[in-house]
mmCIF file of C-alpha atoms in Angstrom:
data_model
loop_
_atom_site.group_PDB
_atom_site.id
_atom_site.type_symbol
_atom_site.label_atom_id
_atom_site.label_comp_id
_atom_site.label_asym_id
_atom_site.label_seq_id
_atom_site.Cartn_x
_atom_site.Cartn_y
_atom_site.Cartn_z
ATOM 1 C CA UNK A 11 -15.643 -15.141 -2.116
ATOM 2 C CA UNK A 12 -19.401 -14.990 -2.897
ATOM 3 C CA UNK A 13 -20.127 -15.010 0.839
ATOM 4 C CA UNK A 14 -17.678 -12.151 1.469
ATOM 5 C CA UNK A 15 -19.175 -10.169 -1.427
ATOM 6 C CA UNK A 16 -22.679 -10.717 0.020
ATOM 7 C CA UNK A 17 -21.471 -9.624 3.472
ATOM 8 C CA UNK A 18 -20.004 -6.417 2.022
ATOM 9 C CA UNK A 19 -23.248 -5.740 0.132
ATOM 10 C CA UNK A 20 -25.272 -6.317 3.328
ATOM 11 C CA UNK A 21 -22.912 -4.031 5.250
ATOM 12 C CA UNK A 22 -23.487 -1.267 2.703
ATOM 13 C CA UNK A 23 -27.249 -1.696 3.075
ATOM 14 C CA UNK A 24 -26.973 -1.432 6.870
ATOM 15 C CA UNK A 25 -24.802 1.691 6.471
ATOM 16 C CA UNK A 26 -27.380 3.392 4.200
ATOM 17 C CA UNK A 27 -28.415 5.917 6.901
ATOM 18 C CA UNK A 28 -24.817 7.199 6.874
ATOM 19 C CA UNK A 29 -25.286 8.536 3.348
ATOM 20 C CA UNK A 30 -23.942 7.418 -0.007
ATOM 21 C CA UNK A 31 -20.623 9.228 0.473
ATOM 22 C CA UNK A 32 -19.814 7.818 3.915
ATOM 23 C CA UNK A 33 -16.328 6.389 4.318
ATOM 24 C CA UNK A 34 -17.696 3.047 5.557
ATOM 25 C CA UNK A 35 -20.002 2.641 2.539
ATOM 26 C CA UNK A 36 -17.170 3.541 0.138
ATOM 27 C CA UNK A 37 -14.837 1.018 1.776
ATOM 28 C CA UNK A 38 -17.474 -1.704 1.674
ATOM 29 C CA UNK A 39 -18.133 -0.964 -2.026
ATOM 30 C CA UNK A 40 -14.407 -1.207 -2.761
ATOM 31 C CA UNK A 41 -14.133 -4.450 -0.758
ATOM 32 C CA UNK A 42 -17.088 -5.909 -2.641
ATOM 33 C CA UNK A 43 -15.286 -5.241 -5.915
ATOM 34 C CA UNK A 44 -12.073 -6.902 -4.659
ATOM 35 C CA UNK A 45 -13.714 -10.164 -3.584
ATOM 36 C CA UNK A 46 -13.590 -12.689 -6.368
ATOM 37 C CA UNK A 47 -10.383 -11.335 -7.894
ATOM 38 C CA UNK A 48 -7.280 -13.477 -7.770
ATOM 39 C CA UNK A 49 -4.454 -12.063 -5.589
ATOM 40 C CA UNK A 50 -2.582 -10.533 -8.549
ATOM 41 C CA UNK A 51 -5.698 -8.790 -9.902
ATOM 42 C CA UNK A 52 -6.592 -7.607 -6.380
ATOM 43 C CA UNK A 53 -3.115 -6.063 -6.009
ATOM 44 C CA UNK A 54 -3.429 -4.279 -9.367
ATOM 45 C CA UNK A 55 -6.913 -3.001 -8.454
ATOM 46 C CA UNK A 56 -5.555 -1.562 -5.206
ATOM 47 C CA UNK A 57 -2.439 -0.037 -6.797
ATOM 48 C CA UNK A 58 -4.133 1.731 -9.722
ATOM 49 C CA UNK A 59 -6.406 4.728 -9.381
ATOM 50 C CA UNK A 60 -8.978 3.848 -12.002
ATOM 51 C CA UNK A 61 -10.831 0.654 -12.771
ATOM 52 C CA UNK A 62 -10.472 -1.066 -16.136
ATOM 53 C CA UNK A 63 -13.654 0.513 -17.545
ATOM 54 C CA UNK A 64 -12.663 4.033 -16.469
ATOM 55 C CA UNK A 65 -9.151 3.625 -17.880
ATOM 56 C CA UNK A 66 -10.472 2.533 -21.271
ATOM 57 C CA UNK A 67 -12.923 5.490 -21.363
ATOM 58 C CA UNK A 68 -10.097 7.890 -20.625
ATOM 59 C CA UNK A 69 -7.745 6.898 -23.419
ATOM 60 C CA UNK A 70 -6.791 4.115 -25.758
ATOM 61 C CA UNK A 71 -4.121 1.898 -24.238
ATOM 62 C CA UNK A 72 -4.635 3.360 -20.764
ATOM 63 C CA UNK A 73 -4.584 -0.121 -19.276
ATOM 64 C CA UNK A 74 -0.802 -0.039 -19.756
ATOM 65 C CA UNK A 75 0.026 0.515 -16.074
ATOM 66 C CA UNK A 76 -2.271 -2.286 -14.971
ATOM 67 C CA UNK A 77 -0.948 -4.599 -17.702
ATOM 68 C CA UNK A 78 2.619 -3.727 -16.691
ATOM 69 C CA UNK A 79 1.892 -4.516 -13.030
ATOM 70 C CA UNK A 80 0.249 -7.823 -13.950
ATOM 71 C CA UNK A 81 3.263 -8.678 -16.112
ATOM 72 C CA UNK A 82 5.695 -7.959 -13.268
ATOM 73 C CA UNK A 83 3.552 -10.047 -10.925
ATOM 74 C CA UNK A 84 3.286 -12.977 -13.339
ATOM 75 C CA UNK A 85 7.051 -12.965 -13.949
ATOM 76 C CA UNK A 86 7.681 -13.156 -10.209
ATOM 77 C CA UNK A 87 8.192 -16.082 -7.859
ATOM 78 C CA UNK A 88 5.469 -18.611 -7.071
ATOM 79 C CA UNK A 89 5.144 -17.555 -3.430
ATOM 80 C CA UNK A 90 2.409 -14.861 -3.329
ATOM 81 C CA UNK A 91 4.140 -12.799 -0.610
ATOM 82 C CA UNK A 92 7.456 -12.823 -2.456
ATOM 83 C CA UNK A 93 5.672 -11.965 -5.714
ATOM 84 C CA UNK A 94 4.014 -8.891 -4.159
ATOM 85 C CA UNK A 95 7.202 -7.776 -2.396
ATOM 86 C CA UNK A 96 9.173 -8.085 -5.642
ATOM 87 C CA UNK A 97 6.528 -6.114 -7.527
ATOM 88 C CA UNK A 98 6.590 -3.328 -4.921
ATOM 89 C CA UNK A 99 10.391 -3.273 -5.067
ATOM 90 C CA UNK A 100 10.372 -2.918 -8.867
ATOM 91 C CA UNK A 101 7.410 -0.534 -9.262
ATOM 92 C CA UNK A 102 5.863 1.149 -6.211
ATOM 93 C CA UNK A 103 9.124 2.046 -4.457
ATOM 94 C CA UNK A 104 11.048 3.608 -7.377
ATOM 95 C CA UNK A 105 8.037 5.069 -9.183
ATOM 96 C CA UNK A 106 6.210 6.497 -6.167
ATOM 97 C CA UNK A 107 7.587 6.345 -2.637
ATOM 98 C CA UNK A 108 11.251 7.021 -3.352
ATOM 99 C CA UNK A 109 10.375 9.822 -5.795
ATOM 100 C CA UNK A 110 8.231 11.516 -3.136
ATOM 101 C CA UNK A 111 10.958 11.180 -0.520
ATOM 102 C CA UNK A 112 13.578 12.522 -2.922
ATOM 103 C CA UNK A 113 11.457 15.555 -3.845
ATOM 104 C CA UNK A 114 10.567 16.340 -0.247
ATOM 105 C CA UNK A 115 14.135 16.087 0.998
ATOM 106 C CA UNK A 116 15.736 17.919 -1.927
ATOM 107 C CA UNK A 117 13.207 20.746 -1.588
ATOM 108 C CA UNK A 118 14.581 21.243 1.917
ATOM 109 C CA UNK A 119 18.272 20.771 1.038
ATOM 110 C CA UNK A 120 18.364 17.413 2.772
ATOM 111 C CA UNK A 121 19.884 14.142 1.666
ATOM 112 C CA UNK A 122 17.999 11.014 2.715
ATOM 113 C CA UNK A 123 19.012 7.382 2.772
ATOM 114 C CA UNK A 124 16.932 4.210 2.803
ATOM 115 C CA UNK A 125 19.194 1.783 4.669
ATOM 116 C CA UNK A 126 16.713 -1.092 4.423
ATOM 117 C CA UNK A 127 17.021 -0.882 0.629
ATOM 118 C CA UNK A 128 20.739 -1.655 0.598
ATOM 119 C CA UNK A 129 21.115 -4.179 -2.215
ATOM 120 C CA UNK A 130 22.883 -6.748 -0.013
ATOM 121 C CA UNK A 131 20.092 -6.608 2.567
ATOM 122 C CA UNK A 132 17.367 -6.771 -0.114
ATOM 123 C CA UNK A 133 19.079 -9.765 -1.753
ATOM 124 C CA UNK A 134 19.393 -11.526 1.624
ATOM 125 C CA UNK A 135 15.769 -10.897 2.584
ATOM 126 C CA UNK A 136 14.622 -12.184 -0.820
ATOM 127 C CA UNK A 137 16.097 -15.578 0.095
ATOM 128 C CA UNK A 138 14.188 -15.829 3.389
ATOM 129 C CA UNK A 139 10.959 -17.815 3.672
ATOM 130 C CA UNK A 140 7.779 -15.720 3.783
ATOM 131 C CA UNK A 141 7.129 -16.531 7.460
ATOM 132 C CA UNK A 142 10.303 -14.598 8.360
ATOM 133 C CA UNK A 143 8.911 -11.557 6.506
ATOM 134 C CA UNK A 144 5.181 -11.513 7.280
ATOM 135 C CA UNK A 145 3.184 -13.334 9.966
ATOM 136 C CA UNK A 146 -0.517 -12.529 9.894
ATOM 137 C CA UNK A 147 -0.684 -8.724 9.970
ATOM 138 C CA UNK A 148 2.856 -8.351 11.326
ATOM 139 C CA UNK A 149 5.394 -7.236 8.714
ATOM 140 C CA UNK A 150 9.209 -7.231 8.894
ATOM 141 C CA UNK A 151 9.126 -10.211 11.288
ATOM 142 C CA UNK A 152 12.882 -10.854 11.352
ATOM 143 C CA UNK A 153 13.760 -7.146 11.587
ATOM 144 C CA UNK A 154 11.326 -6.695 14.498
ATOM 145 C CA UNK A 155 12.781 -9.710 16.322
ATOM 146 C CA UNK A 156 16.299 -8.278 16.001
ATOM 147 C CA UNK A 157 15.155 -4.761 16.953
ATOM 148 C CA UNK A 158 13.481 -6.068 20.126
ATOM 149 C CA UNK A 159 16.895 -7.267 21.296
ATOM 150 C CA UNK A 160 18.248 -3.730 20.923
ATOM 151 C CA UNK A 161 15.389 -1.518 22.134
ATOM 152 C CA UNK A 162 12.147 -1.644 24.121
ATOM 153 C CA UNK A 163 9.324 -3.581 22.430
ATOM 154 C CA UNK A 164 6.958 -0.584 22.633
ATOM 155 C CA UNK A 165 9.206 1.273 20.203
ATOM 156 C CA UNK A 166 9.300 -1.674 17.817
ATOM 157 C CA UNK A 167 5.596 -2.521 17.913
ATOM 158 C CA UNK A 168 4.122 0.972 17.758
ATOM 159 C CA UNK A 169 1.874 1.793 14.775
ATOM 160 C CA UNK A 170 3.231 3.599 11.743
ATOM 161 C CA UNK A 171 3.026 7.374 11.808
ATOM 162 C CA UNK A 172 2.474 9.027 8.460
ATOM 163 C CA UNK A 173 3.436 12.450 7.196
ATOM 164 C CA UNK A 174 0.091 13.621 5.824
ATOM 165 C CA UNK A 175 -0.713 17.310 6.228
ATOM 166 C CA UNK A 176 -3.844 17.875 8.372
ATOM 167 C CA UNK A 177 -5.685 19.659 5.562
ATOM 168 C CA UNK A 178 -9.112 18.623 6.881
ATOM 169 C CA UNK A 179 -8.343 20.116 10.293
ATOM 170 C CA UNK A 180 -7.039 23.311 8.683
ATOM 171 C CA UNK A 181 -10.189 23.830 6.633
ATOM 172 C CA UNK A 182 -12.458 22.958 9.563
ATOM 173 C CA UNK A 183 -10.419 25.352 11.703
ATOM 174 C CA UNK A 184 -8.696 28.694 11.087
ATOM 175 C CA UNK A 185 -8.480 28.400 7.288
ATOM 176 C CA UNK A 186 -12.102 27.342 6.818
ATOM 177 C CA UNK A 187 -13.504 30.798 6.218
ATOM 178 C CA UNK A 188 -10.730 31.879 3.826
ATOM 179 C CA UNK A 189 -11.369 29.444 0.966
#
């Protein structure tokens, strides 16, 4: 941990010519702050927008979300992967991702389903050992293995494709002179 923190600090120093607001310097600063935290605290730091000091400046009791997340984590299973997956299932999915999907689909008169969140499937997957869920950087290990039997591997192994609007491109392009 101290060695990783020193490496991040050195990386920021090397990236100084890029400017204080460069993406690389910001990421190295964030990484430096995450080293030395235990896995639960690291998860909370990554899932909350403000640090502890900023939250307490903003309002009394503003550490509630972080305290809630830590409580959910600490009440979870001993296996760190299962603890994080359970926490996401109880907090991040219903309070963020599923709300966004619901709003986006309802705004367009669409009904969406999340078949991988079927309670029987979720309960089954919760009983699996972590190595059947995550191997290194590969997630959904068992699902990918089954999918590769049904379709070409290039469809299974392709990177995720998000839904972010290309706002930066718009403002650098045709909308740049309007705002």
